[in-house]
Amino acid sequence: MKKETQIISSGRKKEFTHGVVNPVVQRASTVVFESVADMQHAVKNRANETLFYGRRGTTTHFAFQDAITQLENGAGCALYPCGAAAITQTILAFVKAGDHILMVDNAYEPTRDFCDKILVNMNVETTYYDPLIGAGIEDLIRDNTRILFLESPGSLTMEVQDVPTLTNIAHQHNMLVMLDNTWGNGFHYKPLDFGVDISIQAATKYIVGHSDVMLGVAVANEKHWDQLRENSYLLGQCISPDDAYLALRGLRTMPVRLKQHEENAIKVAKWLENHPLVDHIRHPAFESCPGHEFFKRDFSGSNGLFSFVMKQSNQNAITALLDGMHHFKMGFSWGGFESLITASLSVNHLRTATGWDKGALIRLHIGLEDIDDLLEDLELGLTRYQAKL
Ligand SMILES: Cc1ncc(COP(=O)(O)O)c(C=O)c1O
């Protein structure tokens, strides 16, 4: 079955949909049992799509979990109230005091903060590594290194990692590999096919796709699914059935939305590439993006999110650009239907293994608007930028 077809047919077992196309929104805290035998059956099968207790999920959750498990080619999917929770709780499900973890230097900022502000107090030490380190990762591995955490492409600077090389080395040292796959979204990149043990996503972004739900997912391979599921349950992680329903509805149209985001973003990036104020484009599909060769080798496509670097910059120029934008709104949570813009004079404060000695970094999320309107907005914005240099 082709992946577009799989996204349409997954999560639609009869017991979830009751004769209509979408699953019923089943709300529950308490599940009631008619007999001791029924209750014992539920206890025994509670990890296996059997109603047991609201926190373990209802048929709406099971339908969504089935679809995401198939999307990521895994053994099972745990649900969290947002992407940040999916990341932190997945790490917590596998570390103990005294462990050491390796975290990619371009990780999403709250992922770094979790390591620096919470793991550190649990006596779990973090070492940040260059996303392009490749086989050099071996030098950073210690006897107590438990987790190798990847994000590819990474936040803001967009470096793409050599995942098979990294997972091979990590597994030789009995480590567990996790990857924040929010950009690759399971449609264009399936980390478990490249040796990753757990793929994590902010479903808030392209899966939900409409900027109206916070949601996180983590899909584990066979070896790690039991521990991920049970520890996430013990940590109290669960989501509302309404959010599971909306996310499953968003997933159905994700491939066609992605196609349009990708087409629009490539047009905008090509236009920017030739703009005299722009130093280079950080879009994984462009040669100027570090790790582009791994994108070409491992991904089947891109989406609407990319960055670009300015030749000259100052805060007044950035403010003039951002303040007057018409279609590009300033906002952080990308992956919806709308275009967004953010900009930073430097990202040096977010990099400890690599640093940043280049100009201002502007990140765009290219939405589903008409491309001419977007280009006009950017053209006027860059004229305002130039006037303040
Ligand atoms: C790469 C990445 N991972 C995780 C998250 C966190 O997702 P959420 O906002 O759902 O907590 C984000 C949000 O921007 C993100 O960009």
XYZ file of C-alpha atoms and ligand atoms in Angstrom:
405
model
C 0.000 0.000 0.000
C 1.316 3.475 -0.858
C 1.769 5.839 2.069
C -1.002 8.248 0.961
C -3.470 5.335 0.952
C -2.242 4.077 4.313
C -2.919 7.496 5.895
C -6.520 7.345 4.644
C -7.231 3.765 5.760
C -5.337 3.540 9.075
C -7.152 3.772 12.419
C -10.528 2.865 10.939
C -11.334 -0.474 12.589
C -15.118 -1.084 12.803
C -15.055 -1.111 16.605
C -13.752 2.474 16.564
C -15.983 3.910 13.825
C -19.313 2.080 14.339
C -20.296 2.252 10.684
C -19.255 5.833 9.848
C -16.006 7.158 8.432
C -14.502 8.768 11.530
C -14.184 7.322 15.040
C -16.757 8.228 17.633
C -15.516 10.746 20.235
C -15.687 8.546 23.300
C -15.242 10.497 26.542
C -14.491 8.551 29.703
C -12.890 8.612 33.089
C -14.625 5.544 34.496
C -15.042 2.343 32.548
C -17.659 0.048 34.090
C -17.591 -3.755 34.058
C -20.563 -6.128 34.127
C -18.735 -8.967 35.849
C -15.511 -9.912 37.598
C -14.535 -11.839 34.494
C -14.995 -8.709 32.331
C -12.918 -6.685 34.740
C -10.141 -9.282 34.812
C -10.165 -9.378 31.026
C -9.767 -5.578 30.940
C -6.903 -5.660 33.451
C -5.102 -8.271 31.403
C -5.595 -6.482 28.071
C -5.468 -2.857 29.169
C -2.313 -2.195 27.164
C -3.920 -3.732 24.132
C -6.803 -1.518 22.915
C -9.198 -2.724 25.596
C -11.222 -0.209 27.639
C -9.921 -0.205 31.219
C -9.680 3.334 32.622
C -9.940 6.772 30.995
C -6.245 7.488 31.419
C -5.413 4.389 29.355
C -7.489 5.843 26.497
C -10.793 5.181 24.765
C -11.566 3.948 21.271
C -10.951 7.487 19.891
C -7.402 7.378 21.253
C -6.889 3.819 20.013
C -7.884 4.860 16.467
C -5.426 7.776 16.478
C -2.661 5.662 18.050
C -3.117 2.967 15.381
C -2.805 5.553 12.613
C 0.347 7.169 14.051
C 1.951 3.789 14.784
C 1.486 2.894 11.112
C 2.694 6.305 9.953
C 5.985 5.851 11.829
C 6.338 2.076 11.196
C 6.496 1.341 14.940
C 5.114 -1.077 17.526
C 2.998 1.435 19.459
C 2.301 5.115 20.079
C 2.137 6.986 23.401
C 0.152 10.248 23.588
C 1.065 13.459 25.431
C -0.610 16.840 25.918
C 1.997 18.611 23.742
C 5.228 17.997 21.832
C 7.397 19.273 24.703
C 5.749 16.744 27.057
C 6.332 13.960 24.513
C 10.051 14.799 24.498
C 10.549 15.190 28.254
C 8.402 12.215 29.282
C 9.996 9.927 26.718
C 13.443 10.812 28.061
C 12.203 10.369 31.660
C 10.804 6.947 30.793
C 14.355 5.711 30.084
C 16.841 7.500 32.396
C 17.906 7.005 35.998
C 20.146 9.001 38.342
C 23.783 8.700 37.336
C 23.058 8.383 33.595
C 24.579 10.550 30.889
C 22.810 11.599 27.689
C 24.005 13.055 24.401
C 21.806 15.890 23.126
C 22.105 17.480 19.687
C 23.205 21.125 19.870
C 20.385 22.439 17.645
C 17.609 20.864 19.714
C 14.337 22.746 20.206
C 14.986 25.299 22.988
C 12.668 23.739 25.644
C 14.389 20.373 25.058
C 17.707 22.026 26.004
C 16.062 23.733 28.965
C 14.697 20.409 30.214
C 18.220 18.962 30.205
C 19.798 22.033 31.819
C 17.114 22.784 34.398
C 15.450 19.456 35.264
C 17.628 16.486 34.287
C 20.619 18.151 35.929
C 18.816 18.107 39.306
C 18.134 14.393 38.893
C 21.852 13.733 38.499
C 21.481 13.024 34.789
C 24.273 14.759 32.897
C 23.922 16.138 29.341
C 26.648 16.633 26.757
C 25.701 18.654 23.665
C 27.129 17.543 20.334
C 27.535 19.066 16.870
C 24.643 17.873 14.645
C 27.205 17.154 11.906
C 29.522 15.131 14.158
C 28.797 11.831 12.343
C 31.104 8.993 13.452
C 32.851 11.395 15.860
C 29.966 10.763 18.276
C 31.858 7.697 19.514
C 34.404 9.912 21.301
C 31.630 11.394 23.481
C 30.192 8.071 24.640
C 30.927 7.070 28.235
C 30.160 3.892 30.192
C 27.031 5.535 31.630
C 25.749 7.119 28.373
C 22.184 5.893 28.014
C 20.453 8.040 25.366
C 21.482 9.601 22.065
C 18.921 12.299 21.229
C 18.612 13.646 17.670
C 16.559 16.351 16.020
C 16.888 16.358 12.253
C 16.649 18.884 10.723
C 17.375 20.804 13.936
C 15.494 23.825 15.189
C 16.220 27.201 13.524
C 19.572 26.355 11.894
C 18.150 23.250 10.129
C 21.241 20.983 9.977
C 20.330 17.448 8.804
C 21.962 14.548 10.671
C 23.552 11.338 9.361
C 21.101 9.164 11.269
C 22.217 5.631 10.185
C 25.848 6.341 11.177
C 24.771 7.734 14.559
C 22.318 4.929 15.377
C 24.827 2.211 14.428
C 27.435 3.584 16.803
C 24.932 4.188 19.610
C 23.617 0.635 19.385
C 27.146 -0.791 19.537
C 27.286 0.885 22.976
C 23.840 -0.395 24.088
C 22.345 3.060 23.940
C 18.832 4.066 23.056
C 18.260 6.501 20.163
C 15.405 9.051 20.171
C 14.671 11.586 17.427
C 12.441 14.662 17.378
C 10.733 14.044 14.022
C 8.402 17.037 14.027
C 9.833 18.392 10.751
C 9.982 14.969 9.013
C 6.452 14.246 10.351
C 6.427 10.521 9.520
C 5.293 11.169 5.974
C 8.563 12.400 4.493
C 10.833 10.755 7.049
C 10.400 7.534 9.042
C 13.226 7.431 11.632
C 12.546 3.847 12.786
C 13.464 2.670 9.263
C 16.913 4.227 9.871
C 17.614 2.547 13.215
C 16.058 5.096 15.594
C 14.294 3.421 18.567
C 11.722 6.110 19.369
C 10.381 8.802 17.040
C 8.803 11.785 18.777
C 6.640 14.483 17.213
C 4.857 17.650 18.173
C 1.610 16.553 16.490
C 0.627 20.160 17.237
C 2.329 20.997 13.915
C 1.555 19.223 10.600
C -0.520 16.328 11.953
C -3.110 18.606 13.552
C -2.351 21.093 10.772
C -4.810 23.838 11.759
C -3.088 25.632 14.683
C -5.829 24.713 17.133
C -4.633 21.724 19.224
C -1.559 21.002 21.379
C -0.505 17.349 21.123
C 2.561 15.104 21.303
C 3.229 11.553 20.118
C 6.079 9.087 20.631
C 6.307 5.898 18.581
C 8.634 3.121 19.762
C 9.972 0.017 18.079
C 9.113 -3.457 19.429
C 12.069 -3.530 21.822
C 11.161 -0.291 23.648
C 7.376 -0.075 23.357
C 6.517 -1.807 26.664
C 8.758 0.454 28.713
C 7.641 3.622 26.925
C 3.947 2.755 27.302
C 4.088 1.721 30.957
C 6.303 4.574 32.127
C 4.258 7.179 30.242
C 1.177 5.749 31.948
C 2.886 5.904 35.365
C 3.865 9.505 34.669
C 0.160 10.225 34.142
C 0.291 11.158 30.480
C -3.010 11.304 28.612
C -4.945 13.566 26.212
C -8.579 14.451 25.595
C -10.538 12.373 23.051
C -11.548 15.597 21.270
C -7.891 16.377 20.615
C -7.234 12.816 19.419
C -10.213 13.160 17.071
C -9.040 16.496 15.642
C -5.502 15.201 15.187
C -6.729 12.128 13.320
C -8.885 14.360 11.128
C -5.860 16.565 10.422
C -3.715 13.554 9.559
C -6.063 12.516 6.721
C -5.211 15.612 4.675
C -1.573 15.960 5.756
C -0.054 14.634 2.502
C -1.925 17.107 0.270
C -1.240 19.999 2.618
C 2.436 19.070 2.743
C 2.626 19.026 -1.054
C 1.381 22.609 -1.246
C 3.518 23.808 1.697
C 6.553 22.242 0.019
C 5.858 23.733 -3.424
C 5.247 27.225 -2.002
C 8.273 27.069 0.315
C 10.638 26.026 -2.464
C 9.432 28.921 -4.630
C 9.943 31.394 -1.775
C 13.368 29.942 -0.889
C 14.497 30.175 -4.537
C 13.372 33.787 -4.663
C 15.240 34.573 -1.441
C 18.338 32.745 -2.662
C 18.739 35.417 -5.346
C 17.984 38.373 -3.094
C 21.016 40.673 -2.584
C 20.468 40.973 1.206
C 20.415 37.204 1.781
C 23.614 35.318 2.603
C 22.287 31.775 2.285
C 19.215 29.549 2.627
C 18.824 26.973 5.404
C 16.292 24.710 3.716
C 17.223 20.986 3.777
C 16.416 20.647 0.061
C 19.020 23.328 -0.806
C 22.744 22.622 -1.132
C 23.551 25.553 1.150
C 21.921 23.731 4.096
C 24.433 21.747 6.204
C 23.634 18.030 5.924
C 21.770 18.492 2.605
C 23.328 15.202 1.372
C 21.583 13.287 4.191
C 18.276 14.960 3.344
C 18.660 13.843 -0.284
C 19.523 10.307 0.800
C 16.924 9.753 3.549
C 13.880 12.030 3.078
C 11.132 11.798 0.459
C 10.284 15.506 0.563
C 10.109 18.728 2.561
C 7.458 21.102 3.902
C 6.849 24.785 4.621
C 9.444 25.457 7.347
C 12.907 26.815 6.595
C 15.308 29.594 7.599
C 17.643 32.002 5.843
C 20.632 34.034 6.976
C 21.124 37.752 6.292
C 24.439 39.243 5.115
C 24.128 42.308 7.355
C 21.879 42.744 10.357
C 20.867 44.861 13.324
C 17.841 44.826 15.631
C 16.248 47.935 14.046
C 16.287 46.295 10.626
C 14.721 43.117 12.051
C 12.026 45.126 13.831
C 11.233 47.090 10.658
C 10.885 43.843 8.709
C 8.683 42.075 11.259
C 6.458 44.976 12.287
C 5.109 45.676 8.822
C 4.399 42.137 7.590
C 0.903 41.599 6.297
C 0.455 37.881 5.515
C 3.386 36.555 7.574
C 2.274 36.788 11.195
C 4.789 36.587 14.045
C 4.242 33.259 15.775
C 6.136 30.221 16.986
C 4.001 27.131 16.442
C 4.380 26.286 12.766
C 2.676 23.533 10.741
C -0.745 25.166 10.385
C -2.233 26.481 7.109
C -0.906 30.010 7.669
C 2.421 31.723 6.985
C 4.593 32.785 9.911
C 7.833 34.668 10.503
C 10.301 34.836 13.401
C 13.799 36.324 13.461
C 16.811 36.360 15.783
C 19.876 38.569 15.573
C 21.935 35.580 16.723
C 21.299 32.029 17.935
C 24.654 31.829 19.718
C 22.960 31.677 23.144
C 21.250 28.418 22.036
C 24.438 26.675 20.875
C 27.140 25.416 23.235
C 28.873 22.757 21.116
C 28.942 24.710 17.863
C 28.298 28.474 18.288
C 26.892 30.874 15.667
C 29.090 33.520 14.037
C 26.791 34.374 11.126
C 24.185 37.095 10.586
C 20.555 37.302 11.664
C 18.538 34.150 11.147
C 15.003 34.492 9.841
C 12.646 31.539 10.004
C 9.600 31.298 7.768
C 6.695 28.938 7.776
C 5.188 29.079 4.305
C 1.465 28.508 4.449
C -1.187 27.804 1.834
C -1.747 31.419 0.690
C -1.168 32.471 -2.923
C 2.555 32.618 -3.599
C 2.439 36.088 -5.249
C 0.930 37.624 -2.105
C 3.661 36.051 0.019
C 6.478 37.222 -2.266
C 5.113 40.767 -2.350
C 4.926 40.806 1.473
C 8.556 39.645 1.709
C 9.772 42.070 -0.935
C 8.275 45.038 0.924
C 9.611 43.679 4.223
C 13.158 43.360 2.930
C 12.982 46.906 1.544
C 12.082 48.111 5.071
C 14.948 45.985 6.418
C 17.460 47.525 4.005
C 16.390 51.056 4.927
C 17.515 50.439 8.542
C 20.925 48.895 7.814
C 11.003 20.744 16.666
C 9.963 20.922 17.723
N 9.824 19.979 18.655
C 8.928 20.093 19.639
C 8.103 21.196 19.737
C 7.164 21.311 20.898
O 5.854 21.116 20.539
P 4.644 21.687 21.413
O 4.537 23.124 21.074
O 3.479 20.874 20.969
O 4.988 21.456 22.847
C 8.209 22.208 18.783
C 7.334 23.407 18.860
O 7.592 24.430 18.266
C 9.165 22.073 17.748
O 9.341 23.038 16.816
